[in-house]
Coordinates of C-alpha atoms in Angstrom, one line a residue:
M1 CA 11.6 20.4 -11.2
L2 CA 8.2 18.9 -11.6
L3 CA 5.3 21.3 -11.8
T4 CA 2.5 21.4 -9.2
L5 CA -0.9 20.9 -10.9
P6 CA -3.9 23.3 -10.8
A7 CA -6.7 22.5 -8.4
L8 CA -8.9 19.6 -9.3
V9 CA -11.9 21.8 -9.7
E10 CA -10.4 23.3 -12.8
N11 CA -10.7 19.9 -14.6
I12 CA -8.0 20.5 -17.1
S13 CA -6.8 17.7 -19.3
L14 CA -3.5 16.2 -18.2
A15 CA -0.9 14.2 -20.2
L16 CA -0.8 10.5 -19.5
I17 CA 3.0 10.7 -19.2
N18 CA 4.8 13.7 -17.7
P19 CA 7.6 14.6 -18.5
Y20 CA 7.1 13.0 -21.9
V21 CA 10.4 11.9 -23.4
P22 CA 9.5 9.3 -26.1
N23 CA 12.8 7.4 -26.0
Q24 CA 13.1 7.3 -22.2
T25 CA 12.7 3.9 -20.5
L26 CA 9.3 3.6 -18.8
V27 CA 9.3 -0.1 -17.9
I28 CA 11.8 -2.9 -17.6
H29 CA 9.8 -6.0 -18.6
N30 CA 11.3 -9.6 -18.9
G31 CA 14.7 -8.1 -19.2
N32 CA 13.8 -5.6 -21.9
S33 CA 13.6 -1.8 -21.7
I34 CA 10.3 -0.5 -22.9
S35 CA 10.3 3.2 -23.9
Q36 CA 7.5 5.6 -23.3
Q37 CA 6.7 5.5 -27.1
Q38 CA 6.8 1.7 -27.2
F39 CA 4.4 1.7 -24.3
L40 CA 2.0 4.1 -26.1
N41 CA 2.1 1.9 -29.2
D42 CA 1.2 -1.2 -27.0
L43 CA -1.4 0.8 -25.1
H44 CA -3.4 1.9 -28.2
K45 CA -3.4 -1.7 -29.5
V46 CA -4.7 -3.1 -26.2
A47 CA -7.3 -0.3 -25.7
A48 CA -8.8 -1.0 -29.2
L49 CA -9.3 -4.7 -28.3
L50 CA -11.0 -4.2 -24.9
P51 CA -14.8 -4.2 -24.6
N52 CA -16.7 -1.0 -24.2
E53 CA -17.8 -1.7 -20.7
K54 CA -17.5 0.8 -17.9
F55 CA -15.8 -1.3 -15.2
A56 CA -13.1 -3.9 -14.9
L57 CA -11.3 -5.6 -12.0
N58 CA -7.6 -5.0 -12.8
L59 CA -6.0 -8.2 -11.3
C60 CA -2.7 -8.1 -13.2
E61 CA 0.3 -8.9 -11.0
D62 CA 2.9 -8.2 -13.7
R63 CA 3.4 -4.4 -13.4
Y64 CA 3.6 -3.9 -17.2
Y65 CA 0.4 -5.7 -17.9
F66 CA -1.2 -3.8 -15.0
L67 CA 0.0 -0.5 -16.4
L68 CA -1.3 -1.4 -19.8
A69 CA -4.7 -2.4 -18.4
F70 CA -4.9 0.6 -16.1
C71 CA -4.1 3.1 -18.9
A72 CA -6.2 1.4 -21.5
L73 CA -9.3 1.6 -19.3
L74 CA -8.4 5.2 -18.6
I75 CA -8.3 6.3 -22.2
K76 CA -11.5 4.5 -22.9
G77 CA -13.2 6.4 -20.1
A78 CA -13.7 3.2 -18.1
V79 CA -12.8 2.6 -14.4
N80 CA -10.2 0.3 -12.8
L81 CA -11.6 -1.6 -9.8
L82 CA -8.7 -2.3 -7.4
P83 CA -9.6 -5.0 -4.9
S84 CA -7.8 -5.5 -1.6
N85 CA -7.4 -9.2 -2.2
R86 CA -8.1 -11.8 -4.9
Q87 CA -10.4 -14.2 -3.0
P88 CA -13.2 -15.3 -5.3
A89 CA -15.9 -14.4 -2.9
T90 CA -14.4 -10.9 -2.5
L91 CA -14.2 -10.4 -6.3
I92 CA -17.8 -11.5 -6.8
E93 CA -19.0 -9.2 -4.0
L94 CA -17.1 -6.2 -5.2
A95 CA -18.3 -6.7 -8.8
Q96 CA -22.0 -6.8 -8.0
P97 CA -22.6 -3.0 -8.0
Y98 CA -20.8 -2.5 -11.3
P99 CA -22.8 -3.7 -14.4
N100 CA -21.0 -6.0 -16.9
C101 CA -17.8 -6.0 -14.8
Y102 CA -15.1 -8.2 -16.1
C103 CA -11.6 -9.2 -15.0
L104 CA -8.2 -8.3 -16.5
L105 CA -5.5 -10.9 -15.8
D106 CA -1.9 -11.6 -16.7
K107 CA -2.5 -15.1 -17.8
D108 CA -5.3 -17.6 -18.0
Q109 CA -6.5 -18.7 -14.6
H110 CA -9.8 -19.7 -13.0
C111 CA -12.1 -16.7 -12.5
E112 CA -15.9 -16.7 -11.7
L113 CA -16.3 -13.5 -13.7
P114 CA -15.8 -12.9 -17.5
K115 CA -12.1 -12.5 -18.1
I116 CA -9.6 -11.1 -20.5
I117 CA -5.9 -12.1 -20.6
M118 CA -3.6 -9.1 -21.1
S119 CA -0.7 -11.2 -22.5
D120 CA -3.1 -12.6 -25.2
L121 CA -4.2 -9.1 -26.2
L122 CA -0.7 -7.8 -26.4
H123 CA 0.5 -10.7 -28.6
D124 CA -2.6 -11.1 -30.7
N125 CA -1.2 -11.3 -34.3
S126 CA -4.7 -11.0 -35.7
A127 CA -5.0 -7.5 -34.4
I128 CA -2.7 -6.0 -37.0
N129 CA -5.2 -3.3 -37.8
H130 CA -4.9 -2.0 -34.3
V131 CA -1.1 -1.7 -34.3
I132 CA 0.0 2.0 -34.3
N133 CA 3.5 3.2 -34.6
N134 CA 4.3 6.5 -32.9
A135 CA 0.9 6.5 -31.2
P136 CA -0.1 9.9 -29.8
L137 CA 0.2 10.9 -26.2
P138 CA -3.3 10.8 -24.6
F139 CA -4.6 13.6 -22.4
I140 CA -7.1 12.8 -19.6
P141 CA -9.6 15.1 -17.8
A142 CA -8.5 15.7 -14.3
Q143 CA -11.9 14.9 -12.8
Q144 CA -12.3 11.6 -14.7
I145 CA -12.6 8.7 -12.3
A146 CA -9.5 6.5 -13.0
A147 CA -10.0 3.9 -10.3
I148 CA -12.0 2.8 -7.4
A149 CA -9.7 1.6 -4.6
F150 CA -11.0 -0.6 -1.8
T151 CA -9.6 -0.4 1.7
S152 CA -7.7 -3.4 3.0
G153 CA -10.3 -4.4 5.6
T154 CA -7.8 -4.2 8.5
T155 CA -10.5 -2.6 10.7
G156 CA -13.7 -4.0 9.0
A157 CA -15.3 -4.5 5.6
P158 CA -13.5 -3.0 2.6
K159 CA -14.9 0.4 1.5
P160 CA -14.7 1.9 -2.0
N161 CA -12.8 5.1 -2.7
H162 CA -13.1 7.0 -6.0
K163 CA -9.8 8.2 -7.4
C164 CA -9.7 11.0 -10.0
W165 CA -6.9 11.1 -12.6
G166 CA -6.0 14.6 -11.5
T167 CA -5.6 13.4 -7.9
L168 CA -3.4 10.5 -8.8
A169 CA -1.3 12.6 -11.1
A170 CA -0.8 15.4 -8.6
T171 CA 0.1 13.0 -5.8
A172 CA 2.7 11.3 -8.0
R173 CA 4.3 14.7 -8.9
L174 CA 4.4 15.8 -5.2
L175 CA 6.0 12.5 -4.2
G176 CA 8.4 12.9 -7.1
Q177 CA 9.4 16.4 -5.8
R178 CA 10.1 14.9 -2.4
L179 CA 11.7 11.6 -3.3
T180 CA 13.1 11.4 -6.9
A181 CA 13.7 14.9 -8.2
H182 CA 17.4 14.7 -7.7
L183 CA 17.7 11.4 -9.6
S184 CA 17.9 10.8 -13.3
V185 CA 15.2 8.2 -14.3
P186 CA 15.5 6.0 -11.2
V187 CA 14.2 2.4 -11.5
I188 CA 11.5 1.5 -9.0
V189 CA 11.4 -2.1 -7.7
A190 CA 8.4 -2.8 -5.5
T191 CA 7.4 -5.7 -3.3
V192 CA 3.9 -4.4 -3.0
P193 CA 1.0 -5.0 -5.4
P194 CA -0.1 -2.2 -7.8
Q195 CA -3.8 -2.7 -6.7
H196 CA -3.0 -1.2 -3.3
M197 CA -3.0 2.7 -3.2
Y198 CA 0.6 2.7 -1.9
G199 CA 1.7 0.4 -4.7
L200 CA -0.3 2.3 -7.3
E201 CA 1.1 5.7 -6.3
T202 CA 4.7 4.7 -6.0
S203 CA 5.3 1.9 -8.5
L204 CA 3.0 3.1 -11.3
M205 CA 2.1 6.7 -11.0
L206 CA 5.7 7.8 -10.2
A207 CA 6.6 6.4 -13.7
L208 CA 3.7 8.1 -15.4
Q209 CA 4.0 11.5 -13.7
G210 CA 7.3 11.5 -11.7
G211 CA 10.0 10.8 -14.3
A212 CA 10.8 7.3 -13.0
A213 CA 10.9 3.9 -14.6
I214 CA 9.5 0.8 -13.1
H215 CA 10.5 -2.9 -13.0
S216 CA 7.6 -5.1 -13.8
A217 CA 8.5 -7.9 -11.4
K218 CA 7.3 -8.2 -7.8
P219 CA 9.9 -9.9 -5.7
F220 CA 8.7 -11.3 -2.4
Y221 CA 11.5 -13.2 -0.6
P222 CA 14.7 -11.5 0.4
I223 CA 16.8 -13.6 -2.0
E224 CA 14.4 -12.6 -4.8
V225 CA 14.9 -8.9 -3.9
Q226 CA 18.7 -9.4 -3.9
Q227 CA 18.8 -11.2 -7.2
L228 CA 16.6 -8.7 -8.9
L229 CA 18.4 -5.6 -7.6
E230 CA 21.7 -7.0 -8.8
T231 CA 20.4 -7.0 -12.4
I232 CA 19.8 -3.2 -12.4
N233 CA 22.5 -0.8 -13.3
S234 CA 20.5 2.4 -12.9
P235 CA 19.8 4.3 -9.6
T236 CA 17.2 2.2 -7.9
I237 CA 14.5 2.8 -5.3
L238 CA 13.1 -0.1 -3.4
V239 CA 9.4 0.3 -2.5
S240 CA 8.5 -2.0 0.4
T241 CA 6.7 -2.5 3.7
P242 CA 7.8 -2.9 7.3
T243 CA 7.1 -6.7 7.1
H244 CA 9.3 -7.1 4.0
L245 CA 12.1 -4.9 5.4
R246 CA 12.1 -6.7 8.7
A247 CA 12.5 -10.0 6.8
I248 CA 15.3 -8.6 4.6
A249 CA 17.2 -7.2 7.6
N250 CA 16.9 -10.6 9.4
A251 CA 18.1 -12.5 6.3
E252 CA 21.5 -10.9 6.6
L253 CA 22.1 -11.0 2.8
S254 CA 24.5 -8.7 1.0
M255 CA 22.4 -6.2 -0.9
P256 CA 23.5 -3.8 -3.6
A257 CA 23.5 -0.1 -2.7
L258 CA 20.3 1.8 -3.6
A259 CA 19.4 5.4 -4.3
A260 CA 16.6 5.2 -1.6
I261 CA 14.2 2.9 0.3
V262 CA 10.5 3.7 0.7
S263 CA 8.2 2.1 3.3
A264 CA 4.5 2.5 4.1
T265 CA 1.4 0.6 5.2
A266 CA 2.4 0.8 8.9
P267 CA 4.9 2.8 11.1
L268 CA 8.4 1.4 10.8
D269 CA 10.2 0.4 13.9
Q270 CA 13.4 2.5 14.4
P271 CA 15.8 -0.5 14.7
I272 CA 14.5 -1.9 11.4
A273 CA 14.8 1.6 9.8
H274 CA 18.5 1.8 10.8
A275 CA 19.1 -1.8 9.7
S276 CA 17.5 -1.2 6.3
E277 CA 19.7 1.9 5.7
Q278 CA 22.8 0.0 6.6
C279 CA 21.7 -3.0 4.5
F280 CA 21.2 -1.0 1.3
S281 CA 23.6 2.0 2.0
A282 CA 20.6 4.3 1.3
P283 CA 18.3 6.8 3.0
L284 CA 14.9 5.4 4.0
W285 CA 11.8 7.4 3.6
E286 CA 8.4 6.5 5.1
I287 CA 5.2 7.6 3.5
Y288 CA 2.1 8.5 5.5
G289 CA -1.3 8.3 3.9
C290 CA -4.7 6.6 3.7
T291 CA -6.9 5.2 0.9
E292 CA -9.1 8.3 1.2
A293 CA -6.4 10.9 0.7
G294 CA -3.5 8.9 -0.8
A295 CA 0.0 9.8 0.2
M296 CA 0.1 13.0 2.2
A297 CA 3.3 13.2 4.2
T298 CA 6.8 11.7 4.5
R299 CA 9.7 11.5 7.0
R300 CA 13.3 10.3 7.2
S301 CA 12.6 7.6 9.7
T302 CA 16.1 7.4 11.2
Q303 CA 16.3 11.2 11.5
T304 CA 13.0 12.3 13.0
E305 CA 9.7 11.1 14.4
Y306 CA 7.8 14.0 12.8
W307 CA 6.0 13.7 9.5
Q308 CA 6.2 16.5 6.9
L309 CA 3.2 17.2 4.8
L310 CA 3.5 17.2 1.0
D311 CA 3.2 20.6 -0.6
G312 CA -0.3 21.9 -0.7
F313 CA -1.7 19.7 2.1
S314 CA -3.1 21.1 5.3
L315 CA -4.7 19.5 8.3
E316 CA -7.9 20.9 9.8
I317 CA -9.2 20.2 13.3
A318 CA -12.9 20.4 13.9
D319 CA -14.8 18.9 16.9
D320 CA -11.9 16.6 17.8
N321 CA -11.8 15.3 14.2
I322 CA -8.9 15.8 11.8
N323 CA -9.4 16.3 8.1
A324 CA -6.8 16.4 5.3
N325 CA -7.3 19.0 2.6
A326 CA -5.4 19.7 -0.7
P327 CA -6.2 21.3 -4.0
H328 CA -5.9 18.0 -5.9
L329 CA -8.4 16.1 -3.6
R330 CA -12.1 15.7 -4.5
E331 CA -13.1 16.6 -1.0
M332 CA -11.6 16.8 2.5
A333 CA -10.5 13.3 3.7
P334 CA -11.1 12.3 7.3
I335 CA -8.0 11.0 9.2
Q336 CA -8.6 7.9 11.2
D337 CA -5.4 8.3 13.2
Q338 CA -4.5 10.3 16.3
L339 CA -2.1 13.1 15.3
T340 CA -0.2 15.7 17.4
L341 CA 0.4 18.8 15.3
N342 CA 3.0 21.4 15.8
E343 CA 3.1 25.1 14.7
S344 CA 5.0 24.3 11.5
G345 CA 2.4 21.8 10.3
D346 CA 4.5 18.8 11.0
F347 CA 2.9 16.1 13.1
L348 CA 3.4 13.0 15.3
L349 CA 1.4 9.8 14.8
S350 CA 0.1 8.3 18.0
G351 CA -2.0 5.5 16.5
R352 CA -5.3 4.8 14.8
N353 CA -8.5 5.8 16.6
T354 CA -9.7 2.2 16.3
D355 CA -6.2 1.1 17.5
M356 CA -6.3 2.8 21.0
I357 CA -7.3 0.7 24.0
N358 CA -8.1 1.6 27.6
V359 CA -7.1 -0.8 30.4
A360 CA -7.3 0.1 34.1
G361 CA -7.5 3.8 33.2
K362 CA -4.4 3.7 31.0
R363 CA -4.3 4.2 27.2
S364 CA -2.0 2.7 24.6
S365 CA -1.9 1.9 20.9
L366 CA -2.1 -1.7 19.8
A367 CA 0.5 -0.8 17.1
H368 CA 2.9 0.4 19.7
L369 CA 2.4 -2.7 21.8
T370 CA 3.0 -4.9 18.7
L371 CA 6.2 -3.1 18.0
Q372 CA 7.5 -3.8 21.5
L373 CA 6.6 -7.5 20.9
L374 CA 8.5 -7.6 17.6
R375 CA 11.6 -6.1 19.3
I376 CA 12.0 -9.2 21.5
E377 CA 14.9 -11.3 20.2
G378 CA 13.6 -14.6 19.1
V379 CA 10.2 -13.3 18.0
V380 CA 9.9 -13.9 14.3
D381 CA 6.4 -12.3 13.9
G382 CA 3.6 -11.3 16.1
V383 CA 0.5 -9.1 16.7
I384 CA -1.3 -7.8 19.7
F385 CA -5.0 -7.1 19.1
L386 CA -8.5 -7.2 20.4
P387 CA -10.6 -10.1 19.0
Q388 CA -14.1 -9.1 17.8
K389 CA -15.8 -10.1 21.1
K390 CA -13.3 -8.1 23.2
L391 CA -13.6 -5.2 20.8
E392 CA -17.3 -5.1 21.2
Q393 CA -16.9 -5.3 25.0
Q394 CA -14.5 -2.3 25.0
N395 CA -17.0 -0.3 23.0
T396 CA -19.7 -0.7 25.7
Q397 CA -19.8 1.8 28.6
H398 CA -19.9 -1.0 31.1
F399 CA -16.6 -2.5 30.2
K400 CA -15.0 1.0 29.8
L401 CA -15.9 1.6 33.5
Q402 CA -14.8 -1.9 34.7
H403 CA -11.6 -1.9 32.7
E404 CA -11.9 -5.6 32.1
V405 CA -10.8 -5.8 28.5
R406 CA -7.2 -7.0 27.8
P407 CA -5.6 -7.5 24.5
V408 CA -4.5 -10.9 23.2
A409 CA -1.5 -11.9 21.1
L410 CA -0.5 -14.3 18.3
V411 CA 3.2 -14.9 18.1
V412 CA 5.6 -16.8 15.7
S413 CA 8.6 -17.9 17.8
D414 CA 10.5 -20.9 19.2
L415 CA 10.5 -19.2 22.6
P416 CA 8.2 -20.5 25.3
E417 CA 5.1 -18.4 25.9
K418 CA 6.1 -17.5 29.4
E419 CA 9.5 -16.4 28.3
I420 CA 7.9 -14.1 25.7
L421 CA 5.6 -12.5 28.3
T422 CA 8.5 -12.0 30.7
A423 CA 10.5 -10.2 28.0
L424 CA 7.5 -8.2 27.0
A425 CA 6.9 -7.1 30.6
Q426 CA 10.2 -5.3 30.5
R427 CA 9.0 -3.2 27.6
I428 CA 5.3 -2.3 28.3
D429 CA 3.1 -1.6 31.3
A430 CA 1.9 -4.8 33.0
V431 CA -1.8 -3.9 32.4
F432 CA -1.3 -4.2 28.7
L433 CA 0.3 -7.7 28.7
P434 CA -1.7 -9.8 26.4
R435 CA -3.9 -12.5 28.0
P436 CA -3.7 -15.0 26.6
L437 CA -0.7 -15.2 24.3
R438 CA -0.8 -18.0 21.7
K439 CA 2.0 -19.3 19.5
V440 CA 1.2 -20.0 15.8
A441 CA 3.2 -21.4 12.9
A442 CA 2.7 -18.2 10.8
L443 CA 0.5 -15.1 10.5
P444 CA -1.6 -14.8 7.4
R445 CA -0.4 -11.4 6.2
N446 CA -1.6 -10.1 2.9
E447 CA 0.6 -8.8 0.0
T448 CA 1.2 -5.5 1.8
G449 CA 2.1 -7.2 5.1
K450 CA -1.2 -6.3 6.8
L451 CA -3.5 -8.6 8.9
T452 CA -7.1 -8.0 8.2
A453 CA -9.7 -8.1 11.0
A454 CA -11.6 -11.0 9.5
V455 CA -8.5 -13.2 9.1
L456 CA -7.2 -12.4 12.6
N457 CA -10.5 -13.2 14.2
T458 CA -10.8 -16.5 12.3
L459 CA -7.3 -17.5 13.4
W460 CA -7.9 -16.5 17.0
S461 CA -11.1 -18.5 17.1
Q462 CA -9.4 -21.6 15.8
H463 CA -6.6 -21.4 18.4
S464 CA -9.0 -20.5 21.2
E465 CA -11.0 -23.7 20.5
K466 CA -7.8 -25.8 20.8
H467 CA -7.3 -24.4 24.4

């Protein structure tokens, strides 16, 4: 059983790896098993070669290089900056407030900022003086800022969130108690990037603080997931998203049995949850959380609609606002979703505050409407949303009174638009039918399957001009 950590205010020093078993596999990288001790040896070499600057954009896609970079900055007292995307303009903008910020990359590639290539550092034969055998296990103060994670921008501009080492460690141990405590060194395979809070907590921190091992690869297509999973002989957990799981279920490939499936970033549709469990012969768990608080609740999606808080979490209601509180958080975290709480502390998720729309006196969630759209046979992908102009209209009192704002839709499908609307009318109230509905070749989802507000509005503007 993993121990729950003291409150963050105590600022005790926590081991980088817990439980520490030097010969236990920590990472599977390029077909090789890297033990905890081998990792520490590599870590001390890399840390000695990094500059003594305070901030670095950790852009490594290979999970072993990301882990080395993340922990090397940590033991040097520096901060990982975790961007929501890799667009050059985004990186330059994010780096501006952080003096002498540089980038850490897997391999050499174009970058507007100063860069360091992790594979070069790791294999630098001239750095023999920095090679340490049986390197010691580092201990990190709980209140030390380990990372600054930026929100995905699905509802606006990305915002920075400071993450303490103690917060990340405690969250990983709590998730481990809920998801992996009954397994012996499960291997985590993730389709999500480590820069995202969900990917960081599940595919990195669960290895450092939850007794798991991680596979360094990041499969994307269903066939890549299948091929990678077939190479692993240990109990395996697939960490993914609703978008990826939907694609895997629709691919109808024969998948190996897993120990568990984990999904987050958006509520999972019940039919996809059932299909995923059948596909992998494994239980599926959803994680609920936000960048501000991290993971805070889970549910067995095929068994219940209610979310169960992780140990130590509580929800506080004040002036129609809901805040999450836990001993390992720096401060209370505001919840941007509409929740319905029961006496036991479990809750239902109704939708994001910014996701609720009011049409003709009726309210609904855009996420709920989108799920109904995706359930239509023949719809490959789709989204129902309010473009920026309509969103601004809904936020004015005049349009709230007139009820003139209707959502719109972008859909990937071979079906005619009228046929899609007819099928959708069987599933949702007529007042919420999107007007207009436009067909597109593909939706520009990011690595976690999300559609940012900026990208959606740009795509909608382009298609509106054509009509």
